[in-house]
């Protein structure tokens, strides 16, 4: 698996952790990729072909096997960025559910990201996506 496919695969597993890919999840993933190199230089057709390939891999192997294969293609720095993207995708629609939290814990393990580092990344998105009505209490946690 190449780097581009691996990075997109991590994002896909984040938005389809529960076995479904909603329209909002697909849109969030596309948005997360659109502003990163090399995805931002890809044509619409190239992006469709990439997503088709990643979806086919997910159907063939399932989320966990896809995450594991993607992890093997990423350097430690790329793994941190991929984890951060997954964490933000999962946090952007509300606080992490218990199932989302388990998915992120497994992803961090597969990407060889230590728990304190993963928690530090997740805390950033708690602040970024916090309700303005609860901003003071969230800021205190970080």
Coordinates of C-alpha atoms in Angstrom, one line a residue:
X1 CA 0.0 0.0 0.0
X2 CA 1.4 3.4 -0.9
X3 CA 1.4 6.4 1.4
X4 CA -1.5 8.2 -0.3
X5 CA -3.7 5.2 -0.1
X6 CA -2.7 4.5 3.5
X7 CA -3.5 8.0 4.7
X8 CA -6.9 7.9 3.0
X9 CA -7.5 4.5 4.4
X10 CA -7.0 5.7 8.0
X11 CA -9.4 8.5 7.4
X12 CA -12.0 6.2 5.9
X13 CA -11.8 3.8 8.9
X14 CA -12.5 6.8 11.1
X15 CA -15.6 7.9 9.3
X16 CA -16.9 4.3 8.8
X17 CA -15.8 2.7 12.1
X18 CA -19.4 1.5 12.7
X19 CA -19.7 -0.2 9.4
X20 CA -21.5 2.7 7.6
X21 CA -20.3 5.6 5.5
X22 CA -22.8 8.4 5.8
X23 CA -22.9 11.4 3.4
X24 CA -21.7 13.6 6.2
X25 CA -18.8 11.2 6.9
X26 CA -17.8 11.1 3.3
X27 CA -17.9 14.9 3.1
X28 CA -15.8 15.2 6.2
X29 CA -13.2 12.8 4.9
X30 CA -13.0 14.7 1.5
X31 CA -12.7 18.0 3.4
X32 CA -9.9 16.5 5.6
X33 CA -8.0 15.4 2.5
X34 CA -8.6 18.4 0.3
X35 CA -6.2 20.7 2.1
X36 CA -3.3 18.3 2.4
X37 CA -0.5 17.5 -0.1
X38 CA -0.8 15.6 -2.4
X39 CA -4.6 15.3 -2.2
X40 CA -5.1 19.0 -2.9
X41 CA -3.4 18.6 -6.3
X42 CA -5.5 15.6 -7.3
X43 CA -8.2 16.0 -9.9
X44 CA -11.8 15.0 -9.0
X45 CA -11.3 11.8 -11.1
X46 CA -8.1 10.9 -9.3
X47 CA -9.8 11.4 -6.0
X48 CA -12.8 9.2 -7.0
X49 CA -10.5 6.5 -8.2
X50 CA -8.5 6.7 -4.9
X51 CA -11.7 6.5 -2.8
X52 CA -13.1 3.6 -4.9
X53 CA -9.8 1.7 -4.3
X54 CA -9.9 2.4 -0.6
X55 CA -13.5 1.4 -0.3
X56 CA -12.8 -1.8 -2.1
X57 CA -9.9 -2.6 0.3
X58 CA -12.2 -1.9 3.2
X59 CA -14.9 -4.2 1.8
X60 CA -12.4 -7.0 1.2
X61 CA -10.4 -6.7 4.5
X62 CA -12.6 -4.9 7.0
X63 CA -11.6 -1.8 9.1
X64 CA -9.0 -3.4 11.4
X65 CA -7.1 -5.2 8.7
X66 CA -7.2 -2.0 6.6
X67 CA -5.9 0.1 9.5
X68 CA -3.1 -2.4 10.1
X69 CA -2.0 -2.4 6.5
X70 CA -2.1 1.4 6.4
X71 CA -0.1 1.6 9.6
X72 CA 2.7 -0.4 7.9
X73 CA 3.0 2.2 5.1
X74 CA 3.3 5.3 7.3
X75 CA 6.4 6.7 9.0
X76 CA 6.1 7.7 12.6
X77 CA 5.4 11.3 11.7
X78 CA 2.9 10.4 9.1
X79 CA 1.2 8.1 11.6
X80 CA 0.8 11.0 14.0
X81 CA -0.8 13.1 11.3
X82 CA -3.1 10.3 10.3
X83 CA -4.1 9.7 13.9
X84 CA -4.8 13.4 14.4
X85 CA -7.0 13.5 11.2
X86 CA -8.9 10.4 12.4
X87 CA -9.3 11.9 15.9
X88 CA -10.6 15.2 14.5
X89 CA -13.0 13.4 12.1
X90 CA -14.4 11.4 15.0
X91 CA -14.7 14.4 17.4
X92 CA -16.1 16.9 15.0
X93 CA -19.7 15.6 15.3
X94 CA -19.7 15.6 19.1
X95 CA -17.9 14.1 22.0
X96 CA -16.3 10.7 21.4
X97 CA -18.6 7.8 22.0
X98 CA -17.4 4.8 23.8
X99 CA -17.1 2.9 20.5
X100 CA -15.3 5.8 18.8
X101 CA -12.9 5.9 21.8
X102 CA -12.2 2.1 21.4
X103 CA -11.6 2.6 17.6
X104 CA -9.1 5.4 18.3
X105 CA -7.3 3.3 21.0
X106 CA -6.9 0.5 18.5
X107 CA -5.8 2.9 15.8
X108 CA -3.2 4.4 18.1
X109 CA -1.9 1.0 19.0
X110 CA -1.6 0.0 15.3
X111 CA 0.1 3.2 14.5
X112 CA 2.6 2.7 17.4
X113 CA 1.4 5.9 19.1
X114 CA 1.8 5.9 22.9
X115 CA -1.3 6.5 24.9
X116 CA -0.2 9.8 26.4
X117 CA 0.6 11.2 22.9
X118 CA -2.8 10.0 21.6
X119 CA -4.5 11.6 24.6
X120 CA -2.7 14.9 24.0
X121 CA -3.8 14.9 20.3
X122 CA -7.4 14.1 21.3
X123 CA -7.4 16.9 23.9
X124 CA -6.7 19.4 21.2
X125 CA -9.8 18.4 19.4
X126 CA -11.9 18.5 22.6
X127 CA -10.9 22.2 22.7
X128 CA -11.3 22.8 19.0
X129 CA -14.8 21.3 18.8
X130 CA -16.1 22.2 22.3
X131 CA -19.4 23.8 22.7
X132 CA -19.1 27.6 23.3
X133 CA -21.4 27.1 26.3
X134 CA -18.9 24.7 27.9
X135 CA -15.7 26.3 26.8
X136 CA -14.4 27.2 30.2
X137 CA -14.6 23.7 31.6
X138 CA -13.0 22.2 28.5
X139 CA -10.2 24.6 28.5
X140 CA -9.4 23.7 32.1
X141 CA -8.9 20.0 31.2
X142 CA -6.1 20.8 28.6

